[in-house]
Amino acid sequence: MILPIYLYGQPVLRKVAEEVAPDYPDFKKLVADMYETMYDSDGVGLAAPQVGLSIRLIVIDADPLKGTFPELAGVKMTLVNPELDILEGKSVTRDEGCLSLPGLQEPVPRVEKVRLNWLDEDFVEHEQEFEGFLARIIQHEFDHLEGKVYIDRISPIRKQLIRGKLKNIVEGRVQCDYKVKQQKPHKK
Ligand code: ZN
C-alpha cells in the first residue's frame, strides 16, 4: 500500500521519533508499505516520520544511484532503532533532495564516514561502518528520526534564498507526482 508522504510543515517531521518495540503491530507490513511508497516516489531512502509515524524506522534502496556511485549497486537496508556515530574525517558538501521538500535541492555538508548499529526487520542486530554517498544517505535519513531536515544544515543565506519555496510547500502550493499530505489544502 502506498502511503502519503508528509511534506515540510507537518509537525511529525519535527518530533524526535520513538524506538520501535519488537511487538509493533503488523511491522513487516509497514516495512513493505514503506518500500512500496519509496519506490513509487523514486526515492532512495524513506524515514517513518515522512509517512506520519514518529518511530525509528528507515528504509534505503540506493541501487538506482549505481550509475553515479557503482558501490551502491544492490544496497538495500531496513534500519530499526539505528544508532549513529559520526567518525573522524573531513566534511564534504553535496546536493541533497528530500521527498518531504519537493522541488528543492541544496548543498549540504556531511562527514564522509559513520558507524551504524541497527536492527533489521527481524530485529537482528548489525554493526557496520559506511562511507561516501551511502554514509550521506544514512545521515540524511537519521536526521528525520531526530526531528531534523536537511535544510537545517544549509547556510543561512541559502535558507533565506529558498524562503519563498519553503512557504509554498508549507501552504500547499506545490505539485508532486506522488501521494502527499500537506499542512493546508491548495487554495486556488
Ligand atoms: Zn528526507
PDB file of C-alpha atoms and ligand atoms in Angstrom:
ATOM      1  CA  MET A   1       0.000   0.000   0.000  1.00  0.00           C
ATOM      2  CA  ILE A   2       1.356   3.386  -0.989  1.00  0.00           C
ATOM      3  CA  LEU A   3       1.320   5.802   1.947  1.00  0.00           C
ATOM      4  CA  PRO A   4       1.071   9.594   1.606  1.00  0.00           C
ATOM      5  CA  ILE A   5       4.353  11.420   2.162  1.00  0.00           C
ATOM      6  CA  TYR A   6       4.198  14.155   4.777  1.00  0.00           C
ATOM      7  CA  LEU A   7       5.601  17.415   3.489  1.00  0.00           C
ATOM      8  CA  TYR A   8       7.658  20.086   5.215  1.00  0.00           C
ATOM      9  CA  GLY A   9       5.406  21.950   7.646  1.00  0.00           C
ATOM     10  CA  GLN A  10       3.859  18.780   9.083  1.00  0.00           C
ATOM     11  CA  PRO A  11       4.630  18.683  12.844  1.00  0.00           C
ATOM     12  CA  VAL A  12       5.567  14.955  12.787  1.00  0.00           C
ATOM     13  CA  LEU A  13       8.730  15.853  10.841  1.00  0.00           C
ATOM     14  CA  ARG A  14       9.898  17.913  13.833  1.00  0.00           C
ATOM     15  CA  LYS A  15       9.403  15.262  16.530  1.00  0.00           C
ATOM     16  CA  VAL A  16      12.139  13.038  17.940  1.00  0.00           C
ATOM     17  CA  ALA A  17      10.906   9.566  16.965  1.00  0.00           C
ATOM     18  CA  GLU A  18      10.272   6.736  19.439  1.00  0.00           C
ATOM     19  CA  GLU A  19      12.048   3.373  19.452  1.00  0.00           C
ATOM     20  CA  VAL A  20      10.240   0.514  17.721  1.00  0.00           C
ATOM     21  CA  ALA A  21       9.208  -2.353  20.036  1.00  0.00           C
ATOM     22  CA  PRO A  22       9.531  -5.940  18.722  1.00  0.00           C
ATOM     23  CA  ASP A  23       5.757  -6.392  19.126  1.00  0.00           C
ATOM     24  CA  TYR A  24       4.898  -3.377  16.970  1.00  0.00           C
ATOM     25  CA  PRO A  25       1.630  -4.365  15.239  1.00  0.00           C
ATOM     26  CA  ASP A  26       1.930  -5.503  11.599  1.00  0.00           C
ATOM     27  CA  PHE A  27       5.548  -4.390  11.473  1.00  0.00           C
ATOM     28  CA  LYS A  28       6.515  -6.391   8.359  1.00  0.00           C
ATOM     29  CA  LYS A  29       3.529  -4.942   6.511  1.00  0.00           C
ATOM     30  CA  LEU A  30       4.599  -1.424   7.468  1.00  0.00           C
ATOM     31  CA  VAL A  31       8.154  -2.070   6.227  1.00  0.00           C
ATOM     32  CA  ALA A  32       6.766  -3.419   2.921  1.00  0.00           C
ATOM     33  CA  ASP A  33       4.493  -0.369   2.594  1.00  0.00           C
ATOM     34  CA  MET A  34       7.434   1.954   3.194  1.00  0.00           C
ATOM     35  CA  TYR A  35       9.460   0.291   0.414  1.00  0.00           C
ATOM     36  CA  GLU A  36       6.449   0.490  -1.924  1.00  0.00           C
ATOM     37  CA  THR A  37       5.965   4.177  -1.062  1.00  0.00           C
ATOM     38  CA  MET A  38       9.665   4.926  -1.609  1.00  0.00           C
ATOM     39  CA  TYR A  39       9.739   3.167  -4.993  1.00  0.00           C
ATOM     40  CA  ASP A  40       6.542   4.916  -6.098  1.00  0.00           C
ATOM     41  CA  SER A  41       8.082   8.319  -5.384  1.00  0.00           C
ATOM     42  CA  ASP A  42      11.524   7.453  -6.875  1.00  0.00           C
ATOM     43  CA  GLY A  43      13.274   7.970  -3.537  1.00  0.00           C
ATOM     44  CA  VAL A  44      16.367   6.077  -2.345  1.00  0.00           C
ATOM     45  CA  GLY A  45      15.590   6.472   1.360  1.00  0.00           C
ATOM     46  CA  LEU A  46      12.494   6.999   3.472  1.00  0.00           C
ATOM     47  CA  ALA A  47      12.119   7.501   7.225  1.00  0.00           C
ATOM     48  CA  ALA A  48       8.906   6.627   9.105  1.00  0.00           C
ATOM     49  CA  PRO A  49       8.187  10.252  10.167  1.00  0.00           C
ATOM     50  CA  GLN A  50       7.855  11.018   6.439  1.00  0.00           C
ATOM     51  CA  VAL A  51       4.790   8.778   6.364  1.00  0.00           C
ATOM     52  CA  GLY A  52       3.445  10.325   9.567  1.00  0.00           C
ATOM     53  CA  LEU A  53       4.778   7.741  12.040  1.00  0.00           C
ATOM     54  CA  SER A  54       7.081   9.029  14.746  1.00  0.00           C
ATOM     55  CA  ILE A  55       9.067   5.785  15.086  1.00  0.00           C
ATOM     56  CA  ARG A  56      12.727   4.930  14.484  1.00  0.00           C
ATOM     57  CA  LEU A  57      12.442   3.085  11.176  1.00  0.00           C
ATOM     58  CA  ILE A  58      14.227   3.804   7.888  1.00  0.00           C
ATOM     59  CA  VAL A  59      14.225   2.019   4.533  1.00  0.00           C
ATOM     60  CA  ILE A  60      17.015   2.552   1.995  1.00  0.00           C
ATOM     61  CA  ASP A  61      17.440   1.202  -1.533  1.00  0.00           C
ATOM     62  CA  ALA A  62      20.357   3.009  -3.150  1.00  0.00           C
ATOM     63  CA  ASP A  63      20.592   0.748  -6.217  1.00  0.00           C
ATOM     64  CA  PRO A  64      19.100   3.395  -8.600  1.00  0.00           C
ATOM     65  CA  LEU A  65      22.187   5.554  -7.949  1.00  0.00           C
ATOM     66  CA  LYS A  66      24.654   2.892  -9.126  1.00  0.00           C
ATOM     67  CA  GLY A  67      25.233   4.741 -12.414  1.00  0.00           C
ATOM     68  CA  THR A  68      26.930   7.562 -10.483  1.00  0.00           C
ATOM     69  CA  PHE A  69      28.086   5.523  -7.466  1.00  0.00           C
ATOM     70  CA  PRO A  70      28.884   1.920  -8.562  1.00  0.00           C
ATOM     71  CA  GLU A  71      29.383   0.859  -4.914  1.00  0.00           C
ATOM     72  CA  LEU A  72      25.651   1.398  -4.315  1.00  0.00           C
ATOM     73  CA  ALA A  73      24.604  -1.481  -6.621  1.00  0.00           C
ATOM     74  CA  GLY A  74      22.279  -3.783  -4.680  1.00  0.00           C
ATOM     75  CA  VAL A  75      22.453  -1.753  -1.448  1.00  0.00           C
ATOM     76  CA  LYS A  76      19.138  -2.247   0.327  1.00  0.00           C
ATOM     77  CA  MET A  77      18.720  -1.903   4.091  1.00  0.00           C
ATOM     78  CA  THR A  78      15.957  -1.708   6.668  1.00  0.00           C
ATOM     79  CA  LEU A  79      17.163   0.179   9.749  1.00  0.00           C
ATOM     80  CA  VAL A  80      15.258  -0.250  13.004  1.00  0.00           C
ATOM     81  CA  ASN A  81      16.320   1.778  16.065  1.00  0.00           C
ATOM     82  CA  PRO A  82      19.632   2.813  14.457  1.00  0.00           C
ATOM     83  CA  GLU A  83      22.414   4.407  16.488  1.00  0.00           C
ATOM     84  CA  LEU A  84      24.753   6.640  14.544  1.00  0.00           C
ATOM     85  CA  ASP A  85      28.357   7.532  15.383  1.00  0.00           C
ATOM     86  CA  ILE A  86      29.957  10.263  13.343  1.00  0.00           C
ATOM     87  CA  LEU A  87      33.564   9.218  12.722  1.00  0.00           C
ATOM     88  CA  GLU A  88      36.580  11.479  12.359  1.00  0.00           C
ATOM     89  CA  GLY A  89      37.160  12.910   8.956  1.00  0.00           C
ATOM     90  CA  LYS A  90      36.554  15.717   6.554  1.00  0.00           C
ATOM     91  CA  SER A  91      33.181  17.113   5.745  1.00  0.00           C
ATOM     92  CA  VAL A  92      32.048  17.074   2.102  1.00  0.00           C
ATOM     93  CA  THR A  93      29.317  19.246   0.607  1.00  0.00           C
ATOM     94  CA  ARG A  94      26.957  17.764  -1.984  1.00  0.00           C
ATOM     95  CA  ASP A  95      23.435  18.434  -3.220  1.00  0.00           C
ATOM     96  CA  GLU A  96      20.612  16.661  -1.406  1.00  0.00           C
ATOM     97  CA  GLY A  97      16.906  16.459  -2.015  1.00  0.00           C
ATOM     98  CA  CYS A  98      14.090  15.084   0.115  1.00  0.00           C
ATOM     99  CA  LEU A  99      10.655  13.673  -0.698  1.00  0.00           C
ATOM    100  CA  SER A 100       9.255  15.916   2.069  1.00  0.00           C
ATOM    101  CA  LEU A 101      10.696  19.001   0.331  1.00  0.00           C
ATOM    102  CA  PRO A 102       9.624  18.596  -3.317  1.00  0.00           C
ATOM    103  CA  GLY A 103      11.306  20.727  -5.960  1.00  0.00           C
ATOM    104  CA  LEU A 104      14.296  21.626  -3.808  1.00  0.00           C
ATOM    105  CA  GLN A 105      17.946  20.586  -3.907  1.00  0.00           C
ATOM    106  CA  GLU A 106      20.554  22.228  -1.733  1.00  0.00           C
ATOM    107  CA  PRO A 107      24.229  21.680  -0.948  1.00  0.00           C
ATOM    108  CA  VAL A 108      24.611  20.041   2.470  1.00  0.00           C
ATOM    109  CA  PRO A 109      27.876  19.425   4.353  1.00  0.00           C
ATOM    110  CA  ARG A 110      28.198  15.920   5.842  1.00  0.00           C
ATOM    111  CA  VAL A 111      31.059  13.826   7.210  1.00  0.00           C
ATOM    112  CA  GLU A 112      32.383  11.061   4.951  1.00  0.00           C
ATOM    113  CA  LYS A 113      32.389   8.216   7.464  1.00  0.00           C
ATOM    114  CA  VAL A 114      29.914   6.916  10.038  1.00  0.00           C
ATOM    115  CA  ARG A 115      29.468   3.840  12.185  1.00  0.00           C
ATOM    116  CA  LEU A 116      25.961   2.449  12.488  1.00  0.00           C
ATOM    117  CA  ASN A 117      24.373  -0.018  14.898  1.00  0.00           C
ATOM    118  CA  TRP A 118      20.909  -1.155  13.955  1.00  0.00           C
ATOM    119  CA  LEU A 119      18.312  -3.908  13.946  1.00  0.00           C
ATOM    120  CA  ASP A 120      16.954  -5.302  10.704  1.00  0.00           C
ATOM    121  CA  GLU A 121      13.260  -6.007  10.161  1.00  0.00           C
ATOM    122  CA  ASP A 122      13.659  -9.346  12.009  1.00  0.00           C
ATOM    123  CA  PHE A 123      15.196  -7.430  14.960  1.00  0.00           C
ATOM    124  CA  VAL A 124      18.620  -8.961  14.341  1.00  0.00           C
ATOM    125  CA  GLU A 125      21.452  -6.659  15.407  1.00  0.00           C
ATOM    126  CA  HIS A 126      24.068  -5.314  12.955  1.00  0.00           C
ATOM    127  CA  GLU A 127      27.062  -3.007  13.158  1.00  0.00           C
ATOM    128  CA  GLN A 128      28.974  -1.607  10.198  1.00  0.00           C
ATOM    129  CA  GLU A 129      30.977   1.403   9.047  1.00  0.00           C
ATOM    130  CA  PHE A 130      29.836   3.286   5.971  1.00  0.00           C
ATOM    131  CA  GLU A 131      31.445   5.966   3.853  1.00  0.00           C
ATOM    132  CA  GLY A 132      30.831   8.066   0.781  1.00  0.00           C
ATOM    133  CA  PHE A 133      27.361   8.663  -0.584  1.00  0.00           C
ATOM    134  CA  LEU A 134      25.784   5.841   1.433  1.00  0.00           C
ATOM    135  CA  ALA A 135      27.061   7.500   4.628  1.00  0.00           C
ATOM    136  CA  ARG A 136      25.317  10.668   3.396  1.00  0.00           C
ATOM    137  CA  ILE A 137      22.006   8.875   2.776  1.00  0.00           C
ATOM    138  CA  ILE A 138      22.204   7.319   6.248  1.00  0.00           C
ATOM    139  CA  GLN A 139      22.896  10.703   7.890  1.00  0.00           C
ATOM    140  CA  HIS A 140      20.029  12.323   5.942  1.00  0.00           C
ATOM    141  CA  GLU A 141      17.529   9.637   6.976  1.00  0.00           C
ATOM    142  CA  PHE A 142      18.814   9.500  10.564  1.00  0.00           C
ATOM    143  CA  ASP A 143      18.193  13.259  10.827  1.00  0.00           C
ATOM    144  CA  HIS A 144      14.497  12.568  10.148  1.00  0.00           C
ATOM    145  CA  LEU A 145      14.374  10.398  13.307  1.00  0.00           C
ATOM    146  CA  GLU A 146      15.782  13.321  15.294  1.00  0.00           C
ATOM    147  CA  GLY A 147      13.168  15.763  14.002  1.00  0.00           C
ATOM    148  CA  LYS A 148      15.594  17.405  11.581  1.00  0.00           C
ATOM    149  CA  VAL A 149      15.518  18.008   7.840  1.00  0.00           C
ATOM    150  CA  TYR A 150      18.499  18.729   5.609  1.00  0.00           C
ATOM    151  CA  ILE A 151      17.720  22.416   5.191  1.00  0.00           C
ATOM    152  CA  ASP A 152      18.514  22.799   8.919  1.00  0.00           C
ATOM    153  CA  ARG A 153      22.136  22.194   7.849  1.00  0.00           C
ATOM    154  CA  ILE A 154      22.405  24.662   4.964  1.00  0.00           C
ATOM    155  CA  SER A 155      23.810  28.173   5.229  1.00  0.00           C
ATOM    156  CA  PRO A 156      21.535  30.978   6.485  1.00  0.00           C
ATOM    157  CA  ILE A 157      21.982  32.726   3.131  1.00  0.00           C
ATOM    158  CA  ARG A 158      20.806  29.672   1.156  1.00  0.00           C
ATOM    159  CA  LYS A 159      17.907  29.280   3.557  1.00  0.00           C
ATOM    160  CA  GLN A 160      16.930  32.890   3.013  1.00  0.00           C
ATOM    161  CA  LEU A 161      17.061  32.360  -0.764  1.00  0.00           C
ATOM    162  CA  ILE A 162      14.618  29.421  -0.658  1.00  0.00           C
ATOM    163  CA  ARG A 163      12.266  31.008   1.884  1.00  0.00           C
ATOM    164  CA  GLY A 164       9.523  31.524  -0.720  1.00  0.00           C
ATOM    165  CA  LYS A 165       9.726  27.922  -1.924  1.00  0.00           C
ATOM    166  CA  LEU A 166       9.515  26.643   1.661  1.00  0.00           C
ATOM    167  CA  LYS A 167       6.466  28.800   2.272  1.00  0.00           C
ATOM    168  CA  ASN A 168       4.834  27.353  -0.856  1.00  0.00           C
ATOM    169  CA  ILE A 169       5.399  23.806   0.438  1.00  0.00           C
ATOM    170  CA  VAL A 170       4.020  24.661   3.885  1.00  0.00           C
ATOM    171  CA  GLU A 171       0.969  26.343   2.359  1.00  0.00           C
ATOM    172  CA  GLY A 172       0.254  23.567  -0.127  1.00  0.00           C
ATOM    173  CA  ARG A 173       1.214  25.399  -3.309  1.00  0.00           C
ATOM    174  CA  VAL A 174       3.340  22.573  -4.671  1.00  0.00           C
ATOM    175  CA  GLN A 175       2.909  19.960  -7.382  1.00  0.00           C
ATOM    176  CA  CYS A 176       4.001  16.374  -6.708  1.00  0.00           C
ATOM    177  CA  ASP A 177       3.683  13.267  -8.830  1.00  0.00           C
ATOM    178  CA  TYR A 178       3.390  11.153  -5.678  1.00  0.00           C
ATOM    179  CA  LYS A 179       0.761  10.998  -2.939  1.00  0.00           C
ATOM    180  CA  VAL A 180       1.369  13.630  -0.245  1.00  0.00           C
ATOM    181  CA  LYS A 181      -0.063  15.015   2.948  1.00  0.00           C
ATOM    182  CA  GLN A 182       0.256  18.764   3.253  1.00  0.00           C
ATOM    183  CA  GLN A 183      -0.260  21.217   6.045  1.00  0.00           C
ATOM    184  CA  LYS A 184      -3.069  23.074   4.303  1.00  0.00           C
ATOM    185  CA  PRO A 185      -5.120  22.250   1.205  1.00  0.00           C
ATOM    186  CA  HIS A 186      -4.207  24.025  -2.001  1.00  0.00           C
ATOM    187  CA  LYS A 187      -6.274  27.188  -2.500  1.00  0.00           C
ATOM    188  CA  LYS A 188      -6.890  28.490  -5.996  1.00  0.00           C
TER     189      LYS A 188
HETATM  190 ZN    ZN B   1      14.482  13.368   3.625  1.00  0.00          ZN
END
